[in-house]
Amino acid sequence: MVTEVIAALKPRSGGCYVDGTLGGGGHAAAILAASSPSGWLYGCDRDGAAVEAARRTLAQFAGRFELRHDNFANLADWIEPDSVDGVLLDLGVSSPQLDVSERGFSFQQEGPLDMRMDTRQSLTAGQLVNTNSVEQLAQIFWEFGGEPNARRFARAIVNRRTERPFETTRDLATLLERLAPQRGKKTHPATKAFQALRLAVNDELGSLTNGLEAALKVLRRGGRLAVITFHSLEDRIVKNFGRTRARDYTFTGGVDVPELREPRAPELKLVTRKGIKPSQAELMENPRSRSAQLRVVEKT
Ligand SMILES: C[S@@+](CC[C@H](N)C(=O)[O-])C[C@H]1O[C@@H](n2cnc3c(N)ncnc32)[C@H](O)[C@@H]1O
């Protein structure tokens, strides 16, 4: 959604921008090109390989950016508050992460049960699968994947691992395929469980909540935050963040009734009321973008 992101952030020469999810650097390059000749970009990714890939993509803009191997939840630790004109968070996994089997994100390719975006972190998907209790695994599959067979999957995993721990993606996927055969269904039986493990290993929703907060801190008034989400749990967090911070009041007691409202200045305004979906042309070119949604807010 490069065109939509550029239309939302309106990069200009002399402006300062943040890409919190560099990936291969495609969006970052578009922001730097659109803010030529003197726009500045701070970029980070929690995946070291992505930072290196982005550094290569951005070589032509040398002298106009600073990149870090870091989680976007920490943006406010290294970027001045109220200093940037636009922040982009393009969530989820990148194609290289999915396509490199050694990263262990894909159930279609044999690889270690890893799924860490940041390989400096110690927790892997293998550790979760081989040490969590039935309750813990069932909760992960249900909460982060909406997997209807959450308990069955969790029980079968804990049973199987008493004989032999799970080491590879295909080892786990084969068990799930046996428990819930695909039989003409569109999605593969391991899809939701793998997504859930990935979200848990990387604490993706926790990072998102903290990242939105950090982005709001570093933006100057009038600066914009654009977030691309890939599934409903992420989108709900972004939508609620926007709605809550756009209100001109807070309330106590957890129930929004007029008597309990305290007036205050809104922290932002919604630029998009509904999520923007990818264009037909983008869907044709990149089918993985089918569940993407872009939301944009502006700091007030
Ligand atoms: C969909 S890709 C981004 C693609 C990128 N916009 C491009 O143009 O190539 C998502 C990237 O976000 C990174 N990521 C996900 N969560 C992150 C977080 N909390 N902090 C930093 N990077 C994160 C992933 O490692 C991955 O490289």
Short mmCIF file of N, CA and C in Angstrom, two decimals, residues 149-283:
data_model
loop_
_atom_site.label_atom_id
_atom_site.label_comp_id
_atom_site.label_asym_id
_atom_site.label_seq_id
_atom_site.Cartn_x
_atom_site.Cartn_y
_atom_site.Cartn_z
N ASN A 149 -10.27 -25.69 17.49
CA ASN A 149 -9.75 -26.94 18.08
C ASN A 149 -8.66 -26.67 19.11
N ALA A 150 -8.66 -25.48 19.71
CA ALA A 150 -7.54 -25.08 20.56
C ALA A 150 -7.20 -26.14 21.63
N ARG A 151 -8.20 -26.61 22.35
CA ARG A 151 -7.93 -27.56 23.44
C ARG A 151 -7.46 -28.91 22.92
N ARG A 152 -8.10 -29.35 21.82
CA ARG A 152 -7.70 -30.64 21.23
C ARG A 152 -6.26 -30.60 20.77
N PHE A 153 -5.92 -29.53 20.10
CA PHE A 153 -4.54 -29.37 19.62
C PHE A 153 -3.58 -29.38 20.81
N ALA A 154 -3.94 -28.61 21.85
CA ALA A 154 -3.04 -28.47 23.00
C ALA A 154 -2.85 -29.82 23.68
N ARG A 155 -3.95 -30.56 23.86
CA ARG A 155 -3.84 -31.87 24.53
C ARG A 155 -2.98 -32.83 23.71
N ALA A 156 -3.21 -32.85 22.40
CA ALA A 156 -2.46 -33.77 21.54
C ALA A 156 -0.96 -33.41 21.52
N ILE A 157 -0.66 -32.13 21.56
CA ILE A 157 0.75 -31.70 21.56
C ILE A 157 1.43 -32.19 22.84
N VAL A 158 0.77 -31.96 23.96
CA VAL A 158 1.38 -32.33 25.25
C VAL A 158 1.54 -33.86 25.34
N ASN A 159 0.58 -34.61 24.81
CA ASN A 159 0.70 -36.08 24.77
C ASN A 159 1.89 -36.52 23.93
N ARG A 160 1.93 -35.97 22.71
CA ARG A 160 2.96 -36.41 21.76
C ARG A 160 4.37 -36.10 22.28
N ARG A 161 4.52 -34.93 22.93
CA ARG A 161 5.88 -34.52 23.30
C ARG A 161 6.44 -35.36 24.46
N THR A 162 5.60 -36.14 25.14
CA THR A 162 6.14 -37.01 26.18
C THR A 162 7.01 -38.11 25.54
N GLU A 163 6.70 -38.47 24.29
CA GLU A 163 7.54 -39.45 23.58
C GLU A 163 8.78 -38.78 23.01
N ARG A 164 8.58 -37.58 22.42
CA ARG A 164 9.65 -36.95 21.64
C ARG A 164 9.27 -35.47 21.50
N PRO A 165 10.18 -34.54 21.85
CA PRO A 165 9.82 -33.13 21.70
C PRO A 165 9.66 -32.73 20.23
N PHE A 166 8.92 -31.67 19.99
CA PHE A 166 8.76 -31.16 18.61
C PHE A 166 9.99 -30.35 18.24
N GLU A 167 10.53 -30.65 17.07
CA GLU A 167 11.71 -29.90 16.65
C GLU A 167 11.48 -29.06 15.40
N THR A 168 10.57 -29.54 14.54
CA THR A 168 10.45 -28.83 13.26
C THR A 168 9.00 -28.39 13.00
N THR A 169 8.90 -27.47 12.04
CA THR A 169 7.59 -26.94 11.64
C THR A 169 6.71 -28.06 11.07
N ARG A 170 7.27 -28.90 10.22
CA ARG A 170 6.48 -29.96 9.59
C ARG A 170 6.04 -31.00 10.62
N ASP A 171 6.89 -31.25 11.62
CA ASP A 171 6.55 -32.19 12.68
C ASP A 171 5.25 -31.74 13.36
N LEU A 172 5.19 -30.45 13.73
CA LEU A 172 3.99 -29.92 14.38
C LEU A 172 2.82 -29.87 13.39
N ALA A 173 3.08 -29.38 12.18
CA ALA A 173 1.99 -29.23 11.20
C ALA A 173 1.37 -30.59 10.87
N THR A 174 2.19 -31.64 10.80
CA THR A 174 1.67 -32.97 10.46
C THR A 174 0.69 -33.45 11.53
N LEU A 175 1.02 -33.20 12.79
CA LEU A 175 0.11 -33.59 13.87
C LEU A 175 -1.23 -32.85 13.72
N LEU A 176 -1.17 -31.54 13.47
CA LEU A 176 -2.40 -30.74 13.36
C LEU A 176 -3.22 -31.17 12.13
N GLU A 177 -2.52 -31.52 11.05
CA GLU A 177 -3.22 -32.00 9.84
C GLU A 177 -3.98 -33.28 10.14
N ARG A 178 -3.36 -34.13 10.97
CA ARG A 178 -4.02 -35.40 11.32
C ARG A 178 -5.24 -35.16 12.21
N LEU A 179 -5.13 -34.17 13.11
CA LEU A 179 -6.23 -33.91 14.06
C LEU A 179 -7.42 -33.23 13.38
N ALA A 180 -7.14 -32.38 12.40
CA ALA A 180 -8.22 -31.62 11.75
C ALA A 180 -7.99 -31.62 10.24
N PRO A 181 -8.28 -32.74 9.57
CA PRO A 181 -7.99 -32.83 8.14
C PRO A 181 -8.65 -31.70 7.34
N GLN A 182 -7.96 -31.24 6.32
CA GLN A 182 -8.40 -30.05 5.58
C GLN A 182 -9.72 -30.29 4.83
N ARG A 183 -9.89 -31.45 4.22
CA ARG A 183 -11.13 -31.85 3.52
C ARG A 183 -11.85 -30.69 2.83
N GLY A 184 -11.23 -30.14 1.82
CA GLY A 184 -11.89 -29.12 0.99
C GLY A 184 -11.98 -27.73 1.61
N LYS A 185 -11.60 -27.58 2.90
CA LYS A 185 -11.66 -26.23 3.50
C LYS A 185 -10.58 -25.36 2.85
N LYS A 186 -10.87 -24.03 2.84
CA LYS A 186 -9.92 -23.13 2.17
C LYS A 186 -8.61 -23.01 2.93
N THR A 187 -8.70 -22.87 4.27
CA THR A 187 -7.45 -22.66 5.02
C THR A 187 -6.88 -23.98 5.55
N HIS A 188 -5.57 -24.04 5.55
CA HIS A 188 -4.86 -25.23 6.05
C HIS A 188 -5.09 -25.35 7.56
N PRO A 189 -5.21 -26.58 8.09
CA PRO A 189 -5.51 -26.74 9.53
C PRO A 189 -4.46 -26.14 10.47
N ALA A 190 -3.24 -25.91 9.99
CA ALA A 190 -2.21 -25.37 10.90
C ALA A 190 -2.15 -23.84 10.86
N THR A 191 -2.92 -23.20 9.95
CA THR A 191 -2.77 -21.75 9.74
C THR A 191 -2.96 -20.96 11.05
N LYS A 192 -4.07 -21.20 11.73
CA LYS A 192 -4.39 -20.39 12.91
C LYS A 192 -3.44 -20.68 14.06
N ALA A 193 -3.09 -21.96 14.25
CA ALA A 193 -2.19 -22.32 15.35
C ALA A 193 -0.81 -21.71 15.12
N PHE A 194 -0.33 -21.72 13.87
CA PHE A 194 0.99 -21.14 13.59
C PHE A 194 0.97 -19.63 13.79
N GLN A 195 -0.12 -18.98 13.34
CA GLN A 195 -0.22 -17.53 13.54
C GLN A 195 -0.22 -17.21 15.04
N ALA A 196 -0.94 -18.03 15.81
CA ALA A 196 -1.04 -17.80 17.26
C ALA A 196 0.33 -17.95 17.92
N LEU A 197 1.07 -18.98 17.53
CA LEU A 197 2.40 -19.18 18.12
C LEU A 197 3.32 -18.00 17.78
N ARG A 198 3.21 -17.54 16.53
CA ARG A 198 4.05 -16.41 16.10
C ARG A 198 3.75 -15.16 16.92
N LEU A 199 2.45 -14.88 17.12
CA LEU A 199 2.08 -13.70 17.91
C LEU A 199 2.58 -13.82 19.34
N ALA A 200 2.52 -15.06 19.89
CA ALA A 200 2.95 -15.26 21.28
C ALA A 200 4.47 -15.16 21.40
N VAL A 201 5.19 -15.83 20.50
CA VAL A 201 6.67 -15.81 20.58
C VAL A 201 7.19 -14.37 20.53
N ASN A 202 6.59 -13.56 19.66
CA ASN A 202 7.10 -12.20 19.46
C ASN A 202 6.34 -11.14 20.27
N ASP A 203 5.42 -11.58 21.12
CA ASP A 203 4.57 -10.64 21.87
C ASP A 203 4.14 -9.48 20.96
N GLU A 204 3.57 -9.85 19.82
CA GLU A 204 3.30 -8.82 18.80
C GLU A 204 2.24 -7.81 19.24
N LEU A 205 1.24 -8.27 20.00
CA LEU A 205 0.18 -7.33 20.38
C LEU A 205 0.67 -6.38 21.47
N GLY A 206 1.51 -6.89 22.37
CA GLY A 206 2.11 -6.03 23.41
C GLY A 206 2.99 -4.98 22.76
N SER A 207 3.80 -5.38 21.79
CA SER A 207 4.66 -4.42 21.09
C SER A 207 3.83 -3.37 20.37
N LEU A 208 2.72 -3.81 19.79
CA LEU A 208 1.88 -2.86 19.05
C LEU A 208 1.31 -1.80 20.00
N THR A 209 0.78 -2.24 21.15
CA THR A 209 0.20 -1.30 22.12
C THR A 209 1.26 -0.28 22.54
N ASN A 210 2.46 -0.77 22.87
CA ASN A 210 3.53 0.15 23.29
C ASN A 210 4.04 1.00 22.12
N GLY A 211 4.03 0.41 20.93
CA GLY A 211 4.51 1.13 19.74
C GLY A 211 3.61 2.29 19.38
N LEU A 212 2.30 2.13 19.53
CA LEU A 212 1.36 3.22 19.21
C LEU A 212 1.60 4.39 20.16
N GLU A 213 1.79 4.03 21.43
CA GLU A 213 2.08 5.04 22.46
C GLU A 213 3.37 5.80 22.12
N ALA A 214 4.41 5.04 21.76
CA ALA A 214 5.71 5.64 21.45
C ALA A 214 5.61 6.53 20.21
N ALA A 215 4.84 6.07 19.21
CA ALA A 215 4.70 6.85 17.97
C ALA A 215 4.03 8.18 18.27
N LEU A 216 3.00 8.16 19.11
CA LEU A 216 2.29 9.40 19.45
C LEU A 216 3.24 10.37 20.17
N LYS A 217 4.13 9.81 20.99
CA LYS A 217 5.09 10.67 21.71
C LYS A 217 6.04 11.38 20.75
N VAL A 218 6.59 10.66 19.77
CA VAL A 218 7.62 11.26 18.92
C VAL A 218 7.04 12.17 17.83
N LEU A 219 5.74 12.01 17.54
CA LEU A 219 5.12 12.87 16.52
C LEU A 219 5.00 14.30 17.03
N ARG A 220 5.16 15.26 16.10
CA ARG A 220 4.84 16.65 16.46
C ARG A 220 3.35 16.89 16.17
N ARG A 221 2.82 18.01 16.65
CA ARG A 221 1.41 18.30 16.38
C ARG A 221 1.20 18.42 14.88
N GLY A 222 0.17 17.79 14.37
CA GLY A 222 -0.07 17.80 12.93
C GLY A 222 0.61 16.63 12.22
N GLY A 223 1.50 15.93 12.95
CA GLY A 223 2.18 14.77 12.36
C GLY A 223 1.22 13.58 12.29
N ARG A 224 1.48 12.67 11.35
CA ARG A 224 0.54 11.57 11.12
C ARG A 224 1.16 10.19 11.39
N LEU A 225 0.31 9.31 11.89
CA LEU A 225 0.69 7.92 12.13
C LEU A 225 -0.13 7.04 11.20
N ALA A 226 0.55 6.25 10.37
CA ALA A 226 -0.14 5.32 9.45
C ALA A 226 0.20 3.90 9.89
N VAL A 227 -0.82 3.08 10.09
CA VAL A 227 -0.58 1.70 10.54
C VAL A 227 -1.27 0.73 9.58
N ILE A 228 -0.50 -0.22 9.08
CA ILE A 228 -1.07 -1.28 8.24
C ILE A 228 -1.15 -2.55 9.08
N THR A 229 -2.36 -3.08 9.25
CA THR A 229 -2.54 -4.30 10.05
C THR A 229 -2.89 -5.46 9.11
N PHE A 230 -2.68 -6.68 9.63
CA PHE A 230 -2.96 -7.86 8.80
C PHE A 230 -4.00 -8.78 9.38
N HIS A 231 -4.38 -8.58 10.63
CA HIS A 231 -5.51 -9.37 11.13
C HIS A 231 -6.30 -8.61 12.16
N SER A 232 -7.47 -9.18 12.51
CA SER A 232 -8.46 -8.42 13.25
C SER A 232 -7.98 -8.03 14.66
N LEU A 233 -7.12 -8.86 15.29
CA LEU A 233 -6.67 -8.51 16.65
C LEU A 233 -5.83 -7.24 16.61
N GLU A 234 -4.94 -7.16 15.62
CA GLU A 234 -4.12 -5.95 15.47
C GLU A 234 -5.01 -4.76 15.13
N ASP A 235 -5.93 -4.98 14.18
CA ASP A 235 -6.75 -3.86 13.73
C ASP A 235 -7.60 -3.31 14.87
N ARG A 236 -8.08 -4.21 15.74
CA ARG A 236 -8.90 -3.76 16.87
C ARG A 236 -8.09 -2.86 17.80
N ILE A 237 -6.83 -3.24 18.05
CA ILE A 237 -5.98 -2.43 18.93
C ILE A 237 -5.78 -1.03 18.33
N VAL A 238 -5.52 -0.99 17.02
CA VAL A 238 -5.27 0.31 16.36
C VAL A 238 -6.55 1.15 16.35
N LYS A 239 -7.67 0.49 16.05
CA LYS A 239 -8.96 1.21 15.99
C LYS A 239 -9.32 1.78 17.38
N ASN A 240 -9.17 0.96 18.41
CA ASN A 240 -9.51 1.44 19.77
C ASN A 240 -8.59 2.54 20.24
N PHE A 241 -7.30 2.41 19.90
CA PHE A 241 -6.33 3.45 20.26
C PHE A 241 -6.78 4.78 19.64
N GLY A 242 -7.12 4.75 18.35
CA GLY A 242 -7.55 5.96 17.65
C GLY A 242 -8.81 6.55 18.28
N ARG A 243 -9.79 5.69 18.50
CA ARG A 243 -11.07 6.19 19.02
C ARG A 243 -10.92 6.78 20.42
N THR A 244 -10.17 6.07 21.29
CA THR A 244 -10.03 6.54 22.67
C THR A 244 -9.30 7.87 22.71
N ARG A 245 -8.21 7.97 21.95
CA ARG A 245 -7.40 9.20 22.02
C ARG A 245 -8.03 10.37 21.27
N ALA A 246 -9.01 10.08 20.39
CA ALA A 246 -9.66 11.17 19.64
C ALA A 246 -10.81 11.79 20.45
N ARG A 247 -11.16 11.15 21.60
CA ARG A 247 -12.26 11.69 22.41
C ARG A 247 -11.85 12.96 23.14
N ASP A 248 -12.84 13.84 23.38
CA ASP A 248 -12.52 15.07 24.12
C ASP A 248 -12.89 14.90 25.59
N TYR A 249 -12.89 13.66 26.05
CA TYR A 249 -13.14 13.39 27.47
C TYR A 249 -12.56 12.04 27.83
N THR A 250 -12.36 11.82 29.14
CA THR A 250 -12.05 10.47 29.65
C THR A 250 -13.18 10.10 30.59
N PHE A 251 -13.24 8.84 30.98
CA PHE A 251 -14.27 8.46 31.97
C PHE A 251 -13.69 7.46 32.94
N THR A 252 -14.28 7.43 34.13
CA THR A 252 -13.78 6.53 35.16
C THR A 252 -14.76 5.36 35.32
N GLY A 253 -14.32 4.30 35.94
CA GLY A 253 -15.22 3.19 36.28
C GLY A 253 -15.47 2.22 35.14
N GLY A 254 -14.84 2.42 33.98
CA GLY A 254 -14.95 1.47 32.88
C GLY A 254 -16.23 1.58 32.07
N VAL A 255 -17.18 2.45 32.47
CA VAL A 255 -18.42 2.59 31.70
C VAL A 255 -18.54 4.03 31.23
N ASP A 256 -18.80 4.18 29.92
CA ASP A 256 -18.87 5.53 29.36
C ASP A 256 -20.29 6.08 29.47
N VAL A 257 -20.58 6.72 30.63
CA VAL A 257 -21.88 7.40 30.77
C VAL A 257 -21.59 8.89 30.98
N PRO A 258 -22.45 9.78 30.43
CA PRO A 258 -22.16 11.22 30.44
C PRO A 258 -21.81 11.76 31.83
N GLU A 259 -22.44 11.23 32.89
CA GLU A 259 -22.20 11.76 34.25
C GLU A 259 -20.76 11.55 34.71
N LEU A 260 -20.10 10.53 34.19
CA LEU A 260 -18.75 10.20 34.67
C LEU A 260 -17.65 10.71 33.74
N ARG A 261 -18.04 11.57 32.78
CA ARG A 261 -17.03 12.06 31.83
C ARG A 261 -16.25 13.26 32.37
N GLU A 262 -14.94 13.23 32.13
CA GLU A 262 -14.05 14.34 32.50
C GLU A 262 -13.57 14.96 31.20
N PRO A 263 -13.84 16.25 30.95
CA PRO A 263 -13.38 16.83 29.68
C PRO A 263 -11.85 16.89 29.61
N ARG A 264 -11.32 16.77 28.42
CA ARG A 264 -9.88 16.96 28.18
C ARG A 264 -9.70 17.18 26.68
N ALA A 265 -8.51 17.70 26.30
CA ALA A 265 -8.26 17.95 24.88
C ALA A 265 -7.95 16.61 24.19
N PRO A 266 -8.53 16.34 23.01
CA PRO A 266 -8.21 15.10 22.30
C PRO A 266 -6.71 15.08 21.96
N GLU A 267 -6.13 13.88 21.95
CA GLU A 267 -4.70 13.77 21.62
C GLU A 267 -4.48 13.62 20.13
N LEU A 268 -5.53 13.21 19.43
CA LEU A 268 -5.38 13.02 17.98
C LEU A 268 -6.73 13.13 17.30
N LYS A 269 -6.68 13.21 15.96
CA LYS A 269 -7.94 13.10 15.22
C LYS A 269 -7.81 11.98 14.19
N LEU A 270 -8.96 11.36 13.88
CA LEU A 270 -8.94 10.25 12.93
C LEU A 270 -8.91 10.82 11.51
N VAL A 271 -7.93 10.40 10.72
CA VAL A 271 -7.87 10.84 9.32
C VAL A 271 -8.72 9.87 8.48
N THR A 272 -8.69 8.57 8.85
CA THR A 272 -9.54 7.58 8.18
C THR A 272 -10.51 7.06 9.23
N ARG A 273 -11.80 7.03 8.93
CA ARG A 273 -12.78 6.48 9.89
C ARG A 273 -12.81 4.96 9.75
N LYS A 274 -12.64 4.49 8.50
CA LYS A 274 -12.62 3.04 8.25
C LYS A 274 -11.24 2.66 7.73
N GLY A 275 -10.88 1.37 7.93
CA GLY A 275 -9.61 0.91 7.38
C GLY A 275 -9.62 0.97 5.86
N ILE A 276 -8.50 1.43 5.27
CA ILE A 276 -8.40 1.46 3.80
C ILE A 276 -7.86 0.10 3.34
N LYS A 277 -8.50 -0.50 2.33
CA LYS A 277 -8.08 -1.82 1.83
C LYS A 277 -7.19 -1.64 0.60
N PRO A 278 -6.37 -2.64 0.29
CA PRO A 278 -5.51 -2.52 -0.90
C PRO A 278 -6.35 -2.44 -2.18
N SER A 279 -5.79 -1.78 -3.19
CA SER A 279 -6.49 -1.65 -4.47
C SER A 279 -6.53 -3.01 -5.18
N GLN A 280 -7.42 -3.14 -6.16
CA GLN A 280 -7.50 -4.38 -6.96
C GLN A 280 -6.15 -4.69 -7.59
N ALA A 281 -5.50 -3.64 -8.10
CA ALA A 281 -4.21 -3.85 -8.78
C ALA A 281 -3.20 -4.45 -7.81
N GLU A 282 -3.17 -3.94 -6.56
CA GLU A 282 -2.21 -4.47 -5.58
C GLU A 282 -2.55 -5.92 -5.22
N LEU A 283 -3.86 -6.20 -5.09
CA LEU A 283 -4.27 -7.57 -4.75
C LEU A 283 -3.82 -8.56 -5.82
#
